[in-house]
Coordinates of C-alpha atoms and ligand atoms in Angstrom, one line a residue:
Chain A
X1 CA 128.9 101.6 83.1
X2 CA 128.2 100.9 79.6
X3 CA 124.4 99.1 79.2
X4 CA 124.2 97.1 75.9
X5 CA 120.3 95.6 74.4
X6 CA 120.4 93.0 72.1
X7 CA 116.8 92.3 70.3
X8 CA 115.1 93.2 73.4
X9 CA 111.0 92.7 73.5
X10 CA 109.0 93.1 76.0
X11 CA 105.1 91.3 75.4
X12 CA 102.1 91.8 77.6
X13 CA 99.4 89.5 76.4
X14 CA 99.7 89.9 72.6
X15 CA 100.9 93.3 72.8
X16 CA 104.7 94.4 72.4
X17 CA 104.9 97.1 74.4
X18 CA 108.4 97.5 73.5
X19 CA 110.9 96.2 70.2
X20 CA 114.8 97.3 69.9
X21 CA 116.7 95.6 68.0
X22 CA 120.0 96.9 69.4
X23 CA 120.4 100.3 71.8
X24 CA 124.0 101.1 73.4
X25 CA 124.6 103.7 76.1
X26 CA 127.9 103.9 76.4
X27 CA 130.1 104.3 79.6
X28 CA 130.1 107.9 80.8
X29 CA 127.3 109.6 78.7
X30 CA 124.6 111.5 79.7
X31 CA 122.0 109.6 77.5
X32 CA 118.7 111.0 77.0
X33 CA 115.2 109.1 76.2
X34 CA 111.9 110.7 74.2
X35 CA 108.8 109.8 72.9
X36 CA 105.4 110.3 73.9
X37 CA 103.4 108.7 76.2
X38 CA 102.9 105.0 76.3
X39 CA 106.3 104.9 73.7
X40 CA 107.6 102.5 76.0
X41 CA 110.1 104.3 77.9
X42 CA 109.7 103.2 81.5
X43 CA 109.5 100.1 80.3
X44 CA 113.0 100.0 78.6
X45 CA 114.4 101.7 81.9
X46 CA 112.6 99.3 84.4
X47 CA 114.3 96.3 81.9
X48 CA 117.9 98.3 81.9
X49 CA 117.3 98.4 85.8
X50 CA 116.9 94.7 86.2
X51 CA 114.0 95.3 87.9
X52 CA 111.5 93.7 85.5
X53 CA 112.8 91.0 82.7
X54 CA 112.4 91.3 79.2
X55 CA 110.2 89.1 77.3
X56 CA 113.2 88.1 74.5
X57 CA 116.6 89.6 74.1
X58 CA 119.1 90.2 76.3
X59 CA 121.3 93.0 78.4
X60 CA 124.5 93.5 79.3
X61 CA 126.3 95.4 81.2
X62 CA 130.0 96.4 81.1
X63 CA 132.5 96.0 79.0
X64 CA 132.7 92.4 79.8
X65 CA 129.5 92.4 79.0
X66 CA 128.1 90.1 81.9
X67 CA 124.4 89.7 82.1
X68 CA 124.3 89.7 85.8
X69 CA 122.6 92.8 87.1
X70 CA 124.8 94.5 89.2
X71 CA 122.4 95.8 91.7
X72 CA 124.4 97.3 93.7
X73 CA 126.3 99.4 91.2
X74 CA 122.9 100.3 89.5
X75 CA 120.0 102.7 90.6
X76 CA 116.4 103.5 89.1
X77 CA 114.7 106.9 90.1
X78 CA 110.5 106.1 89.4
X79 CA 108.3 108.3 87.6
X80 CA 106.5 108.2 90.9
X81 CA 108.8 107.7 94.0
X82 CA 108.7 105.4 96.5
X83 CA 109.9 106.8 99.7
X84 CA 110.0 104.8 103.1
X85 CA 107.8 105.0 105.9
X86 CA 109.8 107.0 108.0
X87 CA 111.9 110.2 107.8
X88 CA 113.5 112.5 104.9
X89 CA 117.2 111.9 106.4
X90 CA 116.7 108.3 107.0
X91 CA 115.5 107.8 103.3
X92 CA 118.8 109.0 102.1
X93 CA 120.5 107.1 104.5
X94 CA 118.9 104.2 103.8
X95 CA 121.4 102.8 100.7
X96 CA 124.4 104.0 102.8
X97 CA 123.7 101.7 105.7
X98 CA 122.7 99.2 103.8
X99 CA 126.4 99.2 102.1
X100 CA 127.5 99.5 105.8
X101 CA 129.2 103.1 105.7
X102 CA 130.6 104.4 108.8
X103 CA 128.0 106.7 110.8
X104 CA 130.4 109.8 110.2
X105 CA 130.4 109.6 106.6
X106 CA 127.4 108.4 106.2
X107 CA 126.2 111.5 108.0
X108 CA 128.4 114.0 106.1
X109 CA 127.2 112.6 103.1
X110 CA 123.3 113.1 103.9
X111 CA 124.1 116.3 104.8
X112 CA 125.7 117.3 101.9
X113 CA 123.1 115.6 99.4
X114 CA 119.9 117.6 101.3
X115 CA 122.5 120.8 101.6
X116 CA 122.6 120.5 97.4
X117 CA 118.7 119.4 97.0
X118 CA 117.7 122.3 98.9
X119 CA 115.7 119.3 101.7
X120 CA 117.9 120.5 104.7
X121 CA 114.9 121.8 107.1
X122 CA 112.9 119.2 105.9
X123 CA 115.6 116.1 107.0
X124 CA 113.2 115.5 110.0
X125 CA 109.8 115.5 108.3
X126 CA 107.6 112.4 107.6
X127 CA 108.3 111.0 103.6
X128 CA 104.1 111.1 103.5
X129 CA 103.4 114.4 104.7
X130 CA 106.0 115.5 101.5
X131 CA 104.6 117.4 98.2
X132 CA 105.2 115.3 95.4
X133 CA 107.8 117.6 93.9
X134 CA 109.6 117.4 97.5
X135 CA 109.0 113.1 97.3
X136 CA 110.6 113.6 94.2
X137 CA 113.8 115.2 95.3
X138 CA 114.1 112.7 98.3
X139 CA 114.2 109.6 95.9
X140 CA 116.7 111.3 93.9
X141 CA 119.1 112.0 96.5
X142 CA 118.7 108.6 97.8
X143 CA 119.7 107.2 94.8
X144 CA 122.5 109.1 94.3
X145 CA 123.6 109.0 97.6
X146 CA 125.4 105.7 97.4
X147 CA 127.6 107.2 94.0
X148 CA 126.2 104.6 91.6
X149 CA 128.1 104.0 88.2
X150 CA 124.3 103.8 86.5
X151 CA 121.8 106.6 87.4
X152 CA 118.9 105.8 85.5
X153 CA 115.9 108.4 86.1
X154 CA 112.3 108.4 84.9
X155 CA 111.3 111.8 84.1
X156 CA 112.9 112.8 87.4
X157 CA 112.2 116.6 87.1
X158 CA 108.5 116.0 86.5
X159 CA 106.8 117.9 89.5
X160 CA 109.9 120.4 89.9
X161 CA 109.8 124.0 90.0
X162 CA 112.6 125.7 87.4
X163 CA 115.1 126.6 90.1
X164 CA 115.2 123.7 91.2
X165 CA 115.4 121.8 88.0
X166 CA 118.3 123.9 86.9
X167 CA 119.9 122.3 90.2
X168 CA 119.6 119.1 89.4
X169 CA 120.5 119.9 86.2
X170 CA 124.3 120.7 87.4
X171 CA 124.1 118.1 89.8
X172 CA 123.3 115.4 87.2
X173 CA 126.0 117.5 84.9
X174 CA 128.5 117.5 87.2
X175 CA 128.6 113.6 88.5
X176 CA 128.6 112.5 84.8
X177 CA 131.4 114.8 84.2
X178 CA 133.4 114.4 87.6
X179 CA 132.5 111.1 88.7
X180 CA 132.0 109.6 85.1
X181 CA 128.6 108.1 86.2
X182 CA 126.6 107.1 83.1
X183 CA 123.1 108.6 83.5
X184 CA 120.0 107.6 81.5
X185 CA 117.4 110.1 81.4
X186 CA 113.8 110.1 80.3
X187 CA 112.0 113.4 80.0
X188 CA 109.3 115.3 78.1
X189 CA 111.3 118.3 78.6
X190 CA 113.3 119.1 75.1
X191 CA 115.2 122.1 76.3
X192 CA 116.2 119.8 78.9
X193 CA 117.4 117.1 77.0
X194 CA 118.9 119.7 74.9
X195 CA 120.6 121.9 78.0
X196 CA 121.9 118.1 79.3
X197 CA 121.9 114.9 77.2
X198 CA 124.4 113.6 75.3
X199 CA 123.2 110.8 73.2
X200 CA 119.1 111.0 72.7
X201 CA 117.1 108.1 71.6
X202 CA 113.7 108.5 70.3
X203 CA 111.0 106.0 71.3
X204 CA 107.8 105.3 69.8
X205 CA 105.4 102.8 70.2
X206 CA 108.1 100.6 71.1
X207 CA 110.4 101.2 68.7
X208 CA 113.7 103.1 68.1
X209 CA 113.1 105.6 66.0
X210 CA 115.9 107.7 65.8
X211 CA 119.1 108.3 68.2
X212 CA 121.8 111.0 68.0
X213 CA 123.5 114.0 70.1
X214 CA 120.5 115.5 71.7
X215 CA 121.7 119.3 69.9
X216 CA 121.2 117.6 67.0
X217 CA 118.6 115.5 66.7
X218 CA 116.1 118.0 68.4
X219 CA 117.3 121.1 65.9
X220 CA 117.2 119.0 63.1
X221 CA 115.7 115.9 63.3
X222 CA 116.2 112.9 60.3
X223 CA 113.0 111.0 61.1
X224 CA 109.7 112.8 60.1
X225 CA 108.3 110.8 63.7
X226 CA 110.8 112.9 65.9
X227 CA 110.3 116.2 63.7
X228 CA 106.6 115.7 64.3
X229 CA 106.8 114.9 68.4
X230 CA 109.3 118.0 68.8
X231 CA 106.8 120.4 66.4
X232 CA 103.9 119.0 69.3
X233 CA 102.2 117.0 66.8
X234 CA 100.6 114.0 68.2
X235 CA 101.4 111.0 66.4
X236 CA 99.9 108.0 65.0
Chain B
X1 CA 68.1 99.9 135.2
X2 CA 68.9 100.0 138.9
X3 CA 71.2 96.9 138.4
X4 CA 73.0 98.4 136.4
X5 CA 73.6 101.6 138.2
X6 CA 74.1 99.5 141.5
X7 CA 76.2 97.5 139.9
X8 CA 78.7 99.7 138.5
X9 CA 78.9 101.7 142.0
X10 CA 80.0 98.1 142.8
X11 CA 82.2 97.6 140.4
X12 CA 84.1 100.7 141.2
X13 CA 84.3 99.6 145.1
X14 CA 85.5 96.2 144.0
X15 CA 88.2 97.3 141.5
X16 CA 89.5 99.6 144.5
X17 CA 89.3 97.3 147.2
X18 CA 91.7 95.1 145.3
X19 CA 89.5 91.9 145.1
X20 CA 91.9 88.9 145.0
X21 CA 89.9 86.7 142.9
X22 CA 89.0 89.5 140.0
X23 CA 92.6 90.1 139.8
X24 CA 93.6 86.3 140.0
X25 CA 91.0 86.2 136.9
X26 CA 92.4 89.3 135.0
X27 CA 95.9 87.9 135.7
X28 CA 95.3 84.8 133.7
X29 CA 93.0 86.0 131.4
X30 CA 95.7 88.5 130.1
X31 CA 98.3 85.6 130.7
X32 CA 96.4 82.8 128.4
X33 CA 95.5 85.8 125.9
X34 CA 98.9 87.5 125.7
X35 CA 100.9 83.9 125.3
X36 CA 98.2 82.8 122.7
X37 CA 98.9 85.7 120.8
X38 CA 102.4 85.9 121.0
X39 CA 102.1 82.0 119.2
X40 CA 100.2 83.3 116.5
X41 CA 102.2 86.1 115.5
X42 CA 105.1 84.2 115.7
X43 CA 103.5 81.8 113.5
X44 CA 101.3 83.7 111.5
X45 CA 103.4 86.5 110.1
X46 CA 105.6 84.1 109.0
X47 CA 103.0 82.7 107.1
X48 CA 101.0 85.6 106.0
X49 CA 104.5 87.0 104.0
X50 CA 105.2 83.8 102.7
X51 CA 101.9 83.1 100.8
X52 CA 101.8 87.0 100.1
X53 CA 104.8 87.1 97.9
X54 CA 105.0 83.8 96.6
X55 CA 103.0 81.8 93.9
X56 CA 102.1 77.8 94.0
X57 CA 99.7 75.5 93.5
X58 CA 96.1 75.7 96.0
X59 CA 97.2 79.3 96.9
X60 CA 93.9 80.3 95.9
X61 CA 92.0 78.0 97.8
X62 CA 94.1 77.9 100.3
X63 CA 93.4 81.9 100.9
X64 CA 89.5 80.7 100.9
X65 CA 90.4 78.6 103.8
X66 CA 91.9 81.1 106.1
X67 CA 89.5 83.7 105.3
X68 CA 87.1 81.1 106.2
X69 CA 89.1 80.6 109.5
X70 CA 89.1 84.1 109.9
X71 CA 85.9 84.3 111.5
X72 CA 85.6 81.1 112.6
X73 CA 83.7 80.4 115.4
X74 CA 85.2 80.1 119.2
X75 CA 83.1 77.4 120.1
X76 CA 84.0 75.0 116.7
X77 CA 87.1 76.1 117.5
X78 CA 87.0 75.0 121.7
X79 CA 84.9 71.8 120.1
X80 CA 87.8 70.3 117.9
X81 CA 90.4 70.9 120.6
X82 CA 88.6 69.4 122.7
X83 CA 87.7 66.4 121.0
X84 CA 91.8 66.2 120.2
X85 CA 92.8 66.9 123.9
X86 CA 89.8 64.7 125.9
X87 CA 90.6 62.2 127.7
X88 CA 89.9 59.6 125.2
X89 CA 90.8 62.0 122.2
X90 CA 94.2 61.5 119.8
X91 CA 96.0 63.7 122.6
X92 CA 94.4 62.7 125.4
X93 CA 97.5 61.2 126.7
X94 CA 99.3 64.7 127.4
X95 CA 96.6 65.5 129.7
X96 CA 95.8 68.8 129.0
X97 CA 91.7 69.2 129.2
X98 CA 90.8 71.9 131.4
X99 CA 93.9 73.8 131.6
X100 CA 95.3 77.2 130.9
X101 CA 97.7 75.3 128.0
X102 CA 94.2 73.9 126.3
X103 CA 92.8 77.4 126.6
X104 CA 95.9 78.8 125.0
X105 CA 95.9 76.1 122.4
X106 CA 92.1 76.7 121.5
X107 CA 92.9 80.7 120.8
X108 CA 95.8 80.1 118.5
X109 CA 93.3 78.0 116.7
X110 CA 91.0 81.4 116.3
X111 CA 93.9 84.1 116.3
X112 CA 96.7 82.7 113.8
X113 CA 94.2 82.7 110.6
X114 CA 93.7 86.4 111.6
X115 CA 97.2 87.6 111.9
X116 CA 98.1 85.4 108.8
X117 CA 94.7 86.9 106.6
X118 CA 95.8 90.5 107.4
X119 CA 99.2 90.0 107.3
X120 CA 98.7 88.6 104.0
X121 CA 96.1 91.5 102.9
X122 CA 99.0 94.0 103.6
X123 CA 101.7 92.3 102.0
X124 CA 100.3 91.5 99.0
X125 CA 99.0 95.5 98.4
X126 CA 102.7 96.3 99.3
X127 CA 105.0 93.6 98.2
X128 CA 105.4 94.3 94.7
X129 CA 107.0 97.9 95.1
X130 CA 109.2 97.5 97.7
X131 CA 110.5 94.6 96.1
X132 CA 111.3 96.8 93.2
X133 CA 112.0 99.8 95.2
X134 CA 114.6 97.5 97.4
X135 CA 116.3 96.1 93.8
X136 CA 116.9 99.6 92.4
X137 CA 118.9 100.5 96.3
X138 CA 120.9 97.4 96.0
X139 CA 119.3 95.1 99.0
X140 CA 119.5 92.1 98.7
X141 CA 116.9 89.1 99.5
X142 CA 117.5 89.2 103.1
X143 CA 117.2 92.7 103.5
X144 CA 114.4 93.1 101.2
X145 CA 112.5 91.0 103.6
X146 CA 113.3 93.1 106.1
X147 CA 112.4 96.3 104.5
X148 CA 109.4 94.8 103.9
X149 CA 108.5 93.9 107.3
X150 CA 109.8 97.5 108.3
X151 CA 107.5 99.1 106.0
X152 CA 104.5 96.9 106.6
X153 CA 105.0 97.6 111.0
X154 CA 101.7 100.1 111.1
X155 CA 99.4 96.8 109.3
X156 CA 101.6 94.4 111.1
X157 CA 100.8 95.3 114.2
X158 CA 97.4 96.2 113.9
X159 CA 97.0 92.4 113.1
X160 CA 98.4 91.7 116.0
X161 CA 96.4 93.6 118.2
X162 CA 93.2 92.9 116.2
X163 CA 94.4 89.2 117.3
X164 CA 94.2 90.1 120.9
X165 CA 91.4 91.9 121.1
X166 CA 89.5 88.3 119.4
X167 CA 91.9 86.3 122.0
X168 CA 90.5 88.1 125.3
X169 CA 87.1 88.1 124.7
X170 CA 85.9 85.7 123.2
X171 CA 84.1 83.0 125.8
X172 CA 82.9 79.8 123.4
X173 CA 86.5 78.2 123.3
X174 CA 87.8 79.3 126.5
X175 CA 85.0 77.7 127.8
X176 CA 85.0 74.1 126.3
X177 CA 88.5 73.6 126.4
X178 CA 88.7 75.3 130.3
X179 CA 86.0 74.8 131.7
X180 CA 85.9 77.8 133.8
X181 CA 87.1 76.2 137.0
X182 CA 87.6 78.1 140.0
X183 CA 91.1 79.3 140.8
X184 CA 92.5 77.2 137.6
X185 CA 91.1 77.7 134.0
X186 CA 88.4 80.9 135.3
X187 CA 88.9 84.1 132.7
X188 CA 86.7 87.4 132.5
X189 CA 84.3 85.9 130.1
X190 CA 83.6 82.8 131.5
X191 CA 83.2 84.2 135.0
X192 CA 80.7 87.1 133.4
X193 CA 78.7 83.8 131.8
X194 CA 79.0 81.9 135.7
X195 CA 77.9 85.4 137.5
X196 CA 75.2 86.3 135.0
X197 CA 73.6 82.5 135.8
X198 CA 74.2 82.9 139.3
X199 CA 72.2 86.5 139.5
X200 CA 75.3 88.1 140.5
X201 CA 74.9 91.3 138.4
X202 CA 77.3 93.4 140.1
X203 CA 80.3 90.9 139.7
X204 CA 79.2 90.6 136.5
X205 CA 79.1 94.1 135.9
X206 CA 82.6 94.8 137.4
X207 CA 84.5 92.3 135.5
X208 CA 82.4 93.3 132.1
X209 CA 84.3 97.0 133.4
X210 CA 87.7 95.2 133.6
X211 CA 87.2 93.6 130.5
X212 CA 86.0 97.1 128.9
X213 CA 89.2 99.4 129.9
X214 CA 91.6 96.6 128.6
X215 CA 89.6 96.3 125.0
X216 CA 89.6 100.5 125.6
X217 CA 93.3 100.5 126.1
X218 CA 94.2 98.2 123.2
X219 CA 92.1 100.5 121.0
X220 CA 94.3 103.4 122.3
X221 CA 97.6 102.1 122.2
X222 CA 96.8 101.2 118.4
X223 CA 94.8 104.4 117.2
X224 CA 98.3 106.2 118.6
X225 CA 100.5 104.2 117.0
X226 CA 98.7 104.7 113.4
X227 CA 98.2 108.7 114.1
X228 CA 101.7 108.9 114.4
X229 CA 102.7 106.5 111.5
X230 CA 100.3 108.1 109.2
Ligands
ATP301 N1 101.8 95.5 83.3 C1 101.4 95.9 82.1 N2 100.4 95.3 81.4 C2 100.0 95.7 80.2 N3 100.5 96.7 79.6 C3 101.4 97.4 80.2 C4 102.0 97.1 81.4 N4 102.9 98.0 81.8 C5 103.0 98.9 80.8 N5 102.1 98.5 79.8 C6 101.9 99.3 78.5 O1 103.2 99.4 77.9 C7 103.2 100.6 77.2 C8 104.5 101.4 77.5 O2 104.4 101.8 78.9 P1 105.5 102.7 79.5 O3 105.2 102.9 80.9 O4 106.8 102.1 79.2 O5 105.3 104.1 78.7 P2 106.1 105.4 78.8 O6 106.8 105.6 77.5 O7 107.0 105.5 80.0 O8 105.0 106.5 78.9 P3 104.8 107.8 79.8 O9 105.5 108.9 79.0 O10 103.4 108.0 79.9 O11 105.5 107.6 81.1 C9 101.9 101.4 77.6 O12 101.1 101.4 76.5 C10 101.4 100.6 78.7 O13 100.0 100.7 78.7
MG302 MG1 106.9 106.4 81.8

């Protein structure tokens, strides 16, 4: 599903925390986000997710471009999951019933989701007694369990070892390939954006400050900003 | 010291032998506690979500008010239900001084701004991410609501059995409003006033015991259910 921001701000107080003038993730690309801390970048997603509302500006999303948030179609991975108060398997399932899936394929799809994320013995274990790396990979299978058309994930591979990383890696691949979900990905990890994003947009302090293919931009940047944050310089 | 030693020997002796009137007293202690509670949860968690998760004017003071109410207490609460349900009182007419429906009335007064503070306490610390957390999985309004109320079960119920614990032994409004008469409006607490005047020690001792398991048994039931829920 294509995502399209028109002069979107977001203001706290007198601060603008975020400023695009227009960013485009277009249907069935593996978009990547950068910048460094406070850039803005969980802001932008939480806008795209419709979960908080801009300030100014607007989104659309589609080709019809409707501003109506399709919820349902539409899923937001946090930098630090939520998970509910009960079990791993009933997390997952969670989405699923609410859609009303049949118990049988609702099941087979749980079971294939922790089968892939590796969270099979754990299906019966309490989401708070769960390492964060494990949290992490619950609220990422519960988000994709439902098949959304927009995966958009906040530095989802944060707390996760490199094996598994590299599996989610070719999960995330392979449903943007397959499936043509669009997936929006923020991460401080460059080989990562480099190993999987399509389209990369550099954020700081708000701003766009330089987007391209992710091979690219992070070989050979245009912007001095981006050539600084991928040489590890901090910036001002 | 002896009393107390005598008395509990008594106690015991009592409990086994069955006593009709201590279990006639229990009986509608537990009754008028248990239906008084049952009001105020079905009123005040109602409540308590509803001013937890929206904004309007006088929330603030309003907030003030029922943590005011919170501990509020039993006999202001037994004294204006009384002066409402009196003979010559505003409701006077439905007839209900000195009976198990005033007593009931006068502990919804003192248990609802409890289960509606907590509830409210909860919600509010909770609200705001699983009403994100319920956008980004597709729920809807409806269901958010209910997620909500899923994930907030642990607090919710505590409230409610916080709510009982206040309703059964508390003796100020039971007392006004019941009048602690023999065979009619008599609970635990007024009797253990009545028996303490009376120099009955061991009765008073035995229905204190009563009273103690119950508020024992609550505690149980509810340090279970949050071991087990984390
Ligand atoms: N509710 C808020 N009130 C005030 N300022 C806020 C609020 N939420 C976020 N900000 C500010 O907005 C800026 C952008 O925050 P955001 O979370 O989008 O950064 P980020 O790019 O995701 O950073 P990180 O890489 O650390 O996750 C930050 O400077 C933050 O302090
Ligand atoms: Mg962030």
């Amino acid at each position: 599903m294509q995502v399209k921001l028109e002069g979107v701000k977001k203001i706290y107080g007198s601060r603008t925390v975020l400023d695009l003038e227009e960013l485009i993730v277009e249907e069935g690309c593996l978009f990547g986000i950068i910048g460094p801390n406070g850039a803005g970048k969980s802001t932008l997603l939480n806008i795209m997710a419709g979960i908080d509302a801009q300030t100014e500006g607007k989104v659309y999303y589609g080709t019809d471009r409707t501003e109506i948030t399709p919820y349902r179609d539409i899923t937001l991975v946090f930098q630090s999951p939520y998970l509910l108060r009960t079990t791993v398997e009933k997390n997952i399932a969670y989405p699923l019933k609410l859609r009303g899936w049949q118990e049988n394929m609702l099941r087979e799809r749980v079971e294939e989701l922790m089968e892939d994320l590796d969270l099979t013995r754990l299906r019966k274990q309490k989401a708070w007694t769960l390492s964060s790396g494990e949290m992490q990979k619950v609220a990422l299978a519960r988000a994709l369990s439902f098949r959304p058309k927009l995966l958009l994930l906040d530095e989802p591979t944060a707390n996760i070892d490199p094996a598994t990383t590299g599996e989610i890696e070719r999960m995330l691949k392979k449903i943007n390939e397959q499936e043509g979900t669009t997936v929006v990905i923020i991460t401080h990890n460059l080989s990562q954006a480099k190993r999987i994003c399509g389209n990369t947009a550099m954020l700081h302090k708000g701003r766009l400050v330089e987007t391209g293919p992710a091979a690219l931009m992070l070989k050979d940047p245009e912007n001095p900003l981006t050539k600084a944050f991928i040489d590890g310089e901090l910036l001002s | 010291m002896q009393e107390i030693a005598r008395g509990i020997t008594e106690a015991i002796k009592m409990l086994l032998s069955f006593d009709p009137e201590i279990y006639e007293i229990v009986g509608l202690s537990l009754r008028v506690s248990l239906t008084s509670v049952i009001i105020s949860t079905c009123l005040g968690i109602p409540i308590g979500v509803i001013i937890g998760l929206y904004n309007f004017p006088g929330k603030r003071i309003l907030i003030r008010l029922i943590y005011t109410l919170m501990s509020l207490p039993p006999v202001i609460a037994g004294l204006v239900v009384f002066l409402f349900i009196m003979r010559k009182g505003p409701l006077g007419f439905l007839g209900l001084s000195f009976t198990p429906t005033a007593m009931i009335i006068a502990q919804v007064c003192l248990v609802t701004p409890i289960i509606i503070g907590l509830t409210y306490n909860i919600v509010k610390e909770k609200a705001d991410r699983v009403r994100r957390l319920a956008l980004t999985l597709g729920a809807g309004r409806r269901e958010a609501v209910k997620l909500l109320i899923f994930e907030l079960r642990v607090g919710l119920l505590a409230a409610i059995v916080t709510g009982f614990g206040r309703a059964i032994s508390e003796v100020g409004a039971v007392m006004l409003v019941g009048g602690n008469i023999v065979g009619k409006t008599r609970v635990m607490t007024t009797y253990i006033a009545q028996l303490q005047r009376m120099g009955n020690y061991d009765r008073a001792i035995a229905v204190g015991i009563v009273l103690l398991l119950i508020a024992f048994t609550i505690n149980a039931i509810l340090y279970n259910i949050q071991e087990k829920n984390g």
